[in-house]
N, CA, C and O of each residue as an XYZ file, in Angstrom:
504
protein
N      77.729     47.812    122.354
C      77.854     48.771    121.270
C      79.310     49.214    121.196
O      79.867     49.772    122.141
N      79.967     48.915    119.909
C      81.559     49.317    119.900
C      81.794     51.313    119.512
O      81.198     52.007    118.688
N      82.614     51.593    120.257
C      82.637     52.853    120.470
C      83.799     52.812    118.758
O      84.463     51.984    118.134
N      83.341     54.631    118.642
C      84.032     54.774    117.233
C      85.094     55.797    117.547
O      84.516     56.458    118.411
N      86.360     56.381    117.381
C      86.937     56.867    117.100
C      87.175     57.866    116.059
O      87.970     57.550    115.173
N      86.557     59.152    116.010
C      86.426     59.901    114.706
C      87.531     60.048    114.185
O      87.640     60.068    112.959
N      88.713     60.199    115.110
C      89.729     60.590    114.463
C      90.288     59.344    113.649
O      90.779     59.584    112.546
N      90.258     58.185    114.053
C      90.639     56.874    113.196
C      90.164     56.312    112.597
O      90.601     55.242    112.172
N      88.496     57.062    112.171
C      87.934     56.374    110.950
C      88.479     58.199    110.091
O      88.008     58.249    108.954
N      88.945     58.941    110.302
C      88.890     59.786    109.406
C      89.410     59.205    107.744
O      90.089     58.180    107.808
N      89.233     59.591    106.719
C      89.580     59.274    105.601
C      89.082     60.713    104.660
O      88.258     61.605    104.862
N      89.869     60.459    103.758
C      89.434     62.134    102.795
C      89.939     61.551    101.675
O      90.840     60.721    101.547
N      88.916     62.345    100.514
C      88.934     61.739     99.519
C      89.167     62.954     98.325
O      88.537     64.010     98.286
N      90.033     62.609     97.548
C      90.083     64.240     96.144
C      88.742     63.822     95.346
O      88.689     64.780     94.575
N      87.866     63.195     95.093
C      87.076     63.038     94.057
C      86.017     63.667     94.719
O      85.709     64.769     94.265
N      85.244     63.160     95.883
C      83.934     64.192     97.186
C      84.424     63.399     98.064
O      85.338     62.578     98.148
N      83.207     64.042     99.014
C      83.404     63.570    100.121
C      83.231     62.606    100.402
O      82.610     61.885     99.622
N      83.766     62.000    101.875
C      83.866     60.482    101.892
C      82.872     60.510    103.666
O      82.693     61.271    104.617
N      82.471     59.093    103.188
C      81.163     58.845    104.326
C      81.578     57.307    105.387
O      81.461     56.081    105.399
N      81.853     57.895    105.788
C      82.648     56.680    106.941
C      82.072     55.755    107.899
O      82.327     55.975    109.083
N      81.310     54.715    107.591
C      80.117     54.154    108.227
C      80.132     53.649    109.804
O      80.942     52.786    110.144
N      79.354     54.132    110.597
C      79.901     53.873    112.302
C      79.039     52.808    112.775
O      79.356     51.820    113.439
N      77.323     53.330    112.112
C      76.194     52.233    112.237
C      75.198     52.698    111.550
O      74.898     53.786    111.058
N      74.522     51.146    111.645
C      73.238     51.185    110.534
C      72.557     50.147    110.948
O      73.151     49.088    111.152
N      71.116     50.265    111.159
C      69.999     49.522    111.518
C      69.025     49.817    110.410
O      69.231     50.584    109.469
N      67.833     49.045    110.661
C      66.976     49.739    110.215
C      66.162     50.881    110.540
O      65.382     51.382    109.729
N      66.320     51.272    111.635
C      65.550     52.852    112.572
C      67.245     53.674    111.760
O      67.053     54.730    111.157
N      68.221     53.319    111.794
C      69.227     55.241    112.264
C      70.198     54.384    111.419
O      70.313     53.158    111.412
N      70.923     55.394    110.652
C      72.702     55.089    109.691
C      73.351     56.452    110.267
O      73.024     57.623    110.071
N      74.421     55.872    111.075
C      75.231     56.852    111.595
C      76.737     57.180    110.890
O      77.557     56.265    110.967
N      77.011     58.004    110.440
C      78.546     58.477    109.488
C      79.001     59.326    110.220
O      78.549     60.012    111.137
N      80.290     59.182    109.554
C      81.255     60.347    109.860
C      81.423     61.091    108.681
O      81.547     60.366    107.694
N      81.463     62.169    108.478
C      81.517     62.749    107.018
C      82.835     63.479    107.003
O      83.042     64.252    107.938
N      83.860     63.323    105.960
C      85.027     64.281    106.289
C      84.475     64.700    103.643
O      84.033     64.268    102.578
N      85.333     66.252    104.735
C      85.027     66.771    103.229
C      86.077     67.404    102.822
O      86.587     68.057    103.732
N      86.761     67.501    101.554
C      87.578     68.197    101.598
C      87.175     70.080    101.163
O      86.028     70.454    100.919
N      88.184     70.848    101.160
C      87.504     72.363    100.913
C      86.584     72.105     99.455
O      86.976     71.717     98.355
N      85.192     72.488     99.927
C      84.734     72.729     98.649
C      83.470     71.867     98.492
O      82.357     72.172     98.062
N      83.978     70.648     98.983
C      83.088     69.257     98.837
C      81.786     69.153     99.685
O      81.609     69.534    100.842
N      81.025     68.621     98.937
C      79.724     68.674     99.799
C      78.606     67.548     99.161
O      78.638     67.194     97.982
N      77.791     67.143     99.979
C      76.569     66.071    100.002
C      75.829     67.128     99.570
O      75.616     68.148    100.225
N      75.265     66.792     97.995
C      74.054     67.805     97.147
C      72.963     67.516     97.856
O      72.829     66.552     98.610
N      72.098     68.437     97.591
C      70.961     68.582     98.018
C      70.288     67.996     97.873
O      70.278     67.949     96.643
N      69.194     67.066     98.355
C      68.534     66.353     98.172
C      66.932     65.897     99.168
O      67.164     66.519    100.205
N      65.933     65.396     99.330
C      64.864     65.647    100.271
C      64.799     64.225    100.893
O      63.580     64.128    100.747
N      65.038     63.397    101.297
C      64.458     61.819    101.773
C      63.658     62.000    102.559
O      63.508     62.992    103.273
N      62.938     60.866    102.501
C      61.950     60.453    103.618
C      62.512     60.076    105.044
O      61.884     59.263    105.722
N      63.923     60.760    105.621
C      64.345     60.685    106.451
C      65.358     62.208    107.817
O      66.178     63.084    107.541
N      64.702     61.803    109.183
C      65.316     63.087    109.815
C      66.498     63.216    109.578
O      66.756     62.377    108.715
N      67.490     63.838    109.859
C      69.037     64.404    110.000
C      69.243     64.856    110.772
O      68.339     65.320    111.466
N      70.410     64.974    111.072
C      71.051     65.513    112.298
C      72.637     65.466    112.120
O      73.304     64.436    112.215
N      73.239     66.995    111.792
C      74.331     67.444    111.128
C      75.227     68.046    112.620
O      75.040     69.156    113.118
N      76.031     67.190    113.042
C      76.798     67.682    114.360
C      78.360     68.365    113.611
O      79.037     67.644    112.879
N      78.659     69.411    113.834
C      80.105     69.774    112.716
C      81.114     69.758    113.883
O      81.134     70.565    114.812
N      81.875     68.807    113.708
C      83.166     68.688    114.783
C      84.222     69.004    114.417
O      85.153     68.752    115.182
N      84.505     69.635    113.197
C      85.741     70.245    112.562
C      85.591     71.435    111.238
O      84.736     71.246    110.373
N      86.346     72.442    111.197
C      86.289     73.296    110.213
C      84.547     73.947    110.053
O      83.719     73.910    110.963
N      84.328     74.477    108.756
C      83.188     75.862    108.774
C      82.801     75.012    107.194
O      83.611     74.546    106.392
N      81.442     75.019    107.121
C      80.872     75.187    105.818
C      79.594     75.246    106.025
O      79.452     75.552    107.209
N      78.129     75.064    105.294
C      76.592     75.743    104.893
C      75.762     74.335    105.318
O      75.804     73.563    104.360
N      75.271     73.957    106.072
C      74.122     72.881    106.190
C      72.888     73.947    105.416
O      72.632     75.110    105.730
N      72.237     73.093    104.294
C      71.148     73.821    104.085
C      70.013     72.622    104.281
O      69.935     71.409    104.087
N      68.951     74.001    104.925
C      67.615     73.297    105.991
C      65.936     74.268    104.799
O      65.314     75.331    104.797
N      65.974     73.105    104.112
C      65.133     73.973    102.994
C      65.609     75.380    102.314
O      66.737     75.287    101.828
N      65.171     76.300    102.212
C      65.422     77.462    101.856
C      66.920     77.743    102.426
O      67.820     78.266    101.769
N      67.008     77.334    103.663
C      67.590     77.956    104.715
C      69.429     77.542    104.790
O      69.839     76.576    105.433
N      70.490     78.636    103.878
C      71.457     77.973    104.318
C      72.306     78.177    105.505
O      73.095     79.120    105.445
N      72.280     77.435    106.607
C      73.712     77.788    107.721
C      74.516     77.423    107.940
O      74.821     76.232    108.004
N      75.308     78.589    108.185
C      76.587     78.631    107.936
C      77.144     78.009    109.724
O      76.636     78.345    110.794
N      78.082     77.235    109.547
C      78.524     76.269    110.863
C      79.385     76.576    110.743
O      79.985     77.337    109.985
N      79.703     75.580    112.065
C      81.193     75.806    112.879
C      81.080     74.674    113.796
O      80.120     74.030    114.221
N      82.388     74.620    113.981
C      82.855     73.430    115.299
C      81.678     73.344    116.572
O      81.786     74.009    117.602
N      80.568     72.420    116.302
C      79.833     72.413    118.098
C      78.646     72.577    117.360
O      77.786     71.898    117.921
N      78.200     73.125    116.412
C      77.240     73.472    115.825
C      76.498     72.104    115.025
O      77.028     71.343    114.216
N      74.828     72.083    115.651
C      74.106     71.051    115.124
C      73.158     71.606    114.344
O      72.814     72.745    114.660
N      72.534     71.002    113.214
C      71.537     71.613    112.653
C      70.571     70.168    112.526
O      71.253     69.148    112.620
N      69.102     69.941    112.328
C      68.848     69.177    112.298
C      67.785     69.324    111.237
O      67.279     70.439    111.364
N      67.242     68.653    110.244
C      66.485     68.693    109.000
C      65.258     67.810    108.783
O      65.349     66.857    108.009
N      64.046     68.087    109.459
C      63.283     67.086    109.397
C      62.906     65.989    107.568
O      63.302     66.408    106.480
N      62.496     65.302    107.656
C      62.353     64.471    107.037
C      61.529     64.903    105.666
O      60.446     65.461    105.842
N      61.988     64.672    104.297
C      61.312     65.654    102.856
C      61.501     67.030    102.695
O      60.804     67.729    101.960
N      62.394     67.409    103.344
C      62.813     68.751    103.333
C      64.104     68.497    102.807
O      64.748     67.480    103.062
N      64.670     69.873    101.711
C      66.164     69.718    101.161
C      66.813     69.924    102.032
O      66.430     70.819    102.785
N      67.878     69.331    102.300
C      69.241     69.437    102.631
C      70.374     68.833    101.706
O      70.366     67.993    100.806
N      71.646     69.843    102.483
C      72.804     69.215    101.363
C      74.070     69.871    102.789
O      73.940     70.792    103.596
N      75.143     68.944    102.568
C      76.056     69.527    103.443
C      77.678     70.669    102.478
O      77.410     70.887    101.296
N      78.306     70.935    102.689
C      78.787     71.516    101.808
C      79.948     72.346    102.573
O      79.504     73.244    103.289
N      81.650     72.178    102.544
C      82.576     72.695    103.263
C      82.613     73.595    102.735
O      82.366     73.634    101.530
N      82.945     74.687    103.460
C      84.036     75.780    102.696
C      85.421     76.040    102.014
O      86.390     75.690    102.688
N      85.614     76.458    101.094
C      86.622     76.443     99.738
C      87.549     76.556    100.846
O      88.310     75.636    100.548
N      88.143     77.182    102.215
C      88.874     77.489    102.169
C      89.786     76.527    103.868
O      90.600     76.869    104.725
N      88.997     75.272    103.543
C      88.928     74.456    104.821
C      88.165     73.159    104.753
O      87.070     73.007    104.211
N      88.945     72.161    105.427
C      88.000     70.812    105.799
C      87.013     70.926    106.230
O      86.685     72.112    106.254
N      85.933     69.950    106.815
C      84.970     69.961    107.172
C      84.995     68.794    107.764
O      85.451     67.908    107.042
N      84.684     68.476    108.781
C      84.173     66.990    109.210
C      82.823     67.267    110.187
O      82.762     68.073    111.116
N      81.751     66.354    109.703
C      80.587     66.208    110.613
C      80.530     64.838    111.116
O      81.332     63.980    110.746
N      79.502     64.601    112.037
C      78.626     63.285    111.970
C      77.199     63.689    111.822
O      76.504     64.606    112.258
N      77.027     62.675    111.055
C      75.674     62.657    110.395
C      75.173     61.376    110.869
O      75.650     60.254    110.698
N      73.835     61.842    111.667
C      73.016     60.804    112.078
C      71.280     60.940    111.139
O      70.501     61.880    111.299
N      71.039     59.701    110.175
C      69.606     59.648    109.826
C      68.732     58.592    110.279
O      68.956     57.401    110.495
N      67.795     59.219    110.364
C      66.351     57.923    110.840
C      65.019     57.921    110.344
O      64.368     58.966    110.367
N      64.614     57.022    109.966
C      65.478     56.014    109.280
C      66.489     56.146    108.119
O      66.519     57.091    107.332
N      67.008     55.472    108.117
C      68.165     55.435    106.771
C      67.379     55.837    105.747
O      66.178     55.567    105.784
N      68.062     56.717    104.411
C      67.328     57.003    103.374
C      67.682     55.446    102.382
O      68.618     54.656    102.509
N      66.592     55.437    101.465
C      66.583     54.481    100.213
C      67.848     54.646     99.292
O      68.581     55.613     99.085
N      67.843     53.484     98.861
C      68.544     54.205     97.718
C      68.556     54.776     96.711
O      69.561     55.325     96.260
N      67.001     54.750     95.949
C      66.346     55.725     95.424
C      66.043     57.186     95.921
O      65.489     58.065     95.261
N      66.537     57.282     97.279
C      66.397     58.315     97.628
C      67.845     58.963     97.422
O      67.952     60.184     97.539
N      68.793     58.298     97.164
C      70.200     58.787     97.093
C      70.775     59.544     95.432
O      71.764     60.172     95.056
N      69.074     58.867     94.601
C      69.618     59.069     93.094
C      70.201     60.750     92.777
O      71.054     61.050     91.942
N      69.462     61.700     93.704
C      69.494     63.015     93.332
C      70.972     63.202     93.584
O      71.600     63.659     92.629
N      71.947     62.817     95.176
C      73.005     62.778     95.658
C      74.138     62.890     94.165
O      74.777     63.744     93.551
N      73.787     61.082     94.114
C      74.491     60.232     93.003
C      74.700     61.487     91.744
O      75.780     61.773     91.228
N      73.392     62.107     91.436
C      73.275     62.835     89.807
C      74.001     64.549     90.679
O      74.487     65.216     89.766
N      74.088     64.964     91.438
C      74.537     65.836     91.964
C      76.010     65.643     92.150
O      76.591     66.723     92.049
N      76.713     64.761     92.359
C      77.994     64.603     92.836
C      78.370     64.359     91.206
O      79.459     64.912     91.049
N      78.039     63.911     90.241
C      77.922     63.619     89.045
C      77.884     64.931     88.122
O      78.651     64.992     87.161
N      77.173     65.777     88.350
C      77.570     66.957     87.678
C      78.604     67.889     88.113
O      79.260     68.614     87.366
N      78.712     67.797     89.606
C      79.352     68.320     90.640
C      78.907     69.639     90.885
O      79.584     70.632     90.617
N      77.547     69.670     91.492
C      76.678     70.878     91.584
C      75.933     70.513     93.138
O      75.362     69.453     93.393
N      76.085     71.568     93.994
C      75.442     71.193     95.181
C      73.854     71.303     95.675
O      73.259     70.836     96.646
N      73.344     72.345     94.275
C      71.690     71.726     94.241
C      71.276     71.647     93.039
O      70.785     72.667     92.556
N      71.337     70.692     92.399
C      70.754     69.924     91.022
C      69.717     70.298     91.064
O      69.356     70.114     89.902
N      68.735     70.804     91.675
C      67.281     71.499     91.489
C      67.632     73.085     90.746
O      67.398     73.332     89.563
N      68.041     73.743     91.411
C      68.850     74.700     90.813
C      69.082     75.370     89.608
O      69.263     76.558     89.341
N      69.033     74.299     88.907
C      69.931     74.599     87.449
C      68.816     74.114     86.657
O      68.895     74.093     85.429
């Protein structure tokens, strides 16, 4: 198993956030997520667990209803058909790793896709 380097896959992107691929099977898709202030993975439910590790800067993992607010060390984890969305704070980067299992569909990504598209972090919402 080749070891990853967070700091040398980092990449950041002005348009959203950028998802930095480490691994992917069919059980688990493991990322690195770097965000810039502001940027965030919309909300959305898959048929898959999560697991939000924040290794840099402060922003909101939301766990259904539930938004928390993180920090460096801080894991949140989101069982599977429940909303989540990740989301930095305006006033700071963000970098996580994001581990799911199994990988979501890509029909499961459409809400993401139409969320990053309006640029709204819960398209249910509105």
């Amino acid at each position: 198993m080749p070891a990853t380097d967070f700091d040398a896959e980092r990449e950041y992107s002005d348009d959203q956030f950028s998802a930095q691929g480490v691994f992917k099977s069919d059980h688990m898709k493991v990322v690195c997520g770097y965000f810039e202030p502001g940027q965030f993975i919309p909300v959305h439910a898959p048929g898959s667990d999560v697991a939000v590790h924040v290794r840099e800067g402060t922003g909101v993992v939301r766990e259904g209803d539930t938004d928390h607010e993180v920090e460096p060390g801080d894991v949140v984890t989101v069982p599977a058909d429940v909303d989540r969305g990740v989301r930095a704070d305006e006033d700071g980067r963000l970098e996580a790793l994001l581990v799911t299992a199994p990988p979501p569909t890509d029909a499961e990504h459409d809400p993401v896709r139409e969320g990053l598209r309006r640029g709204v972090f819960d398209p249910s919402s509105e």
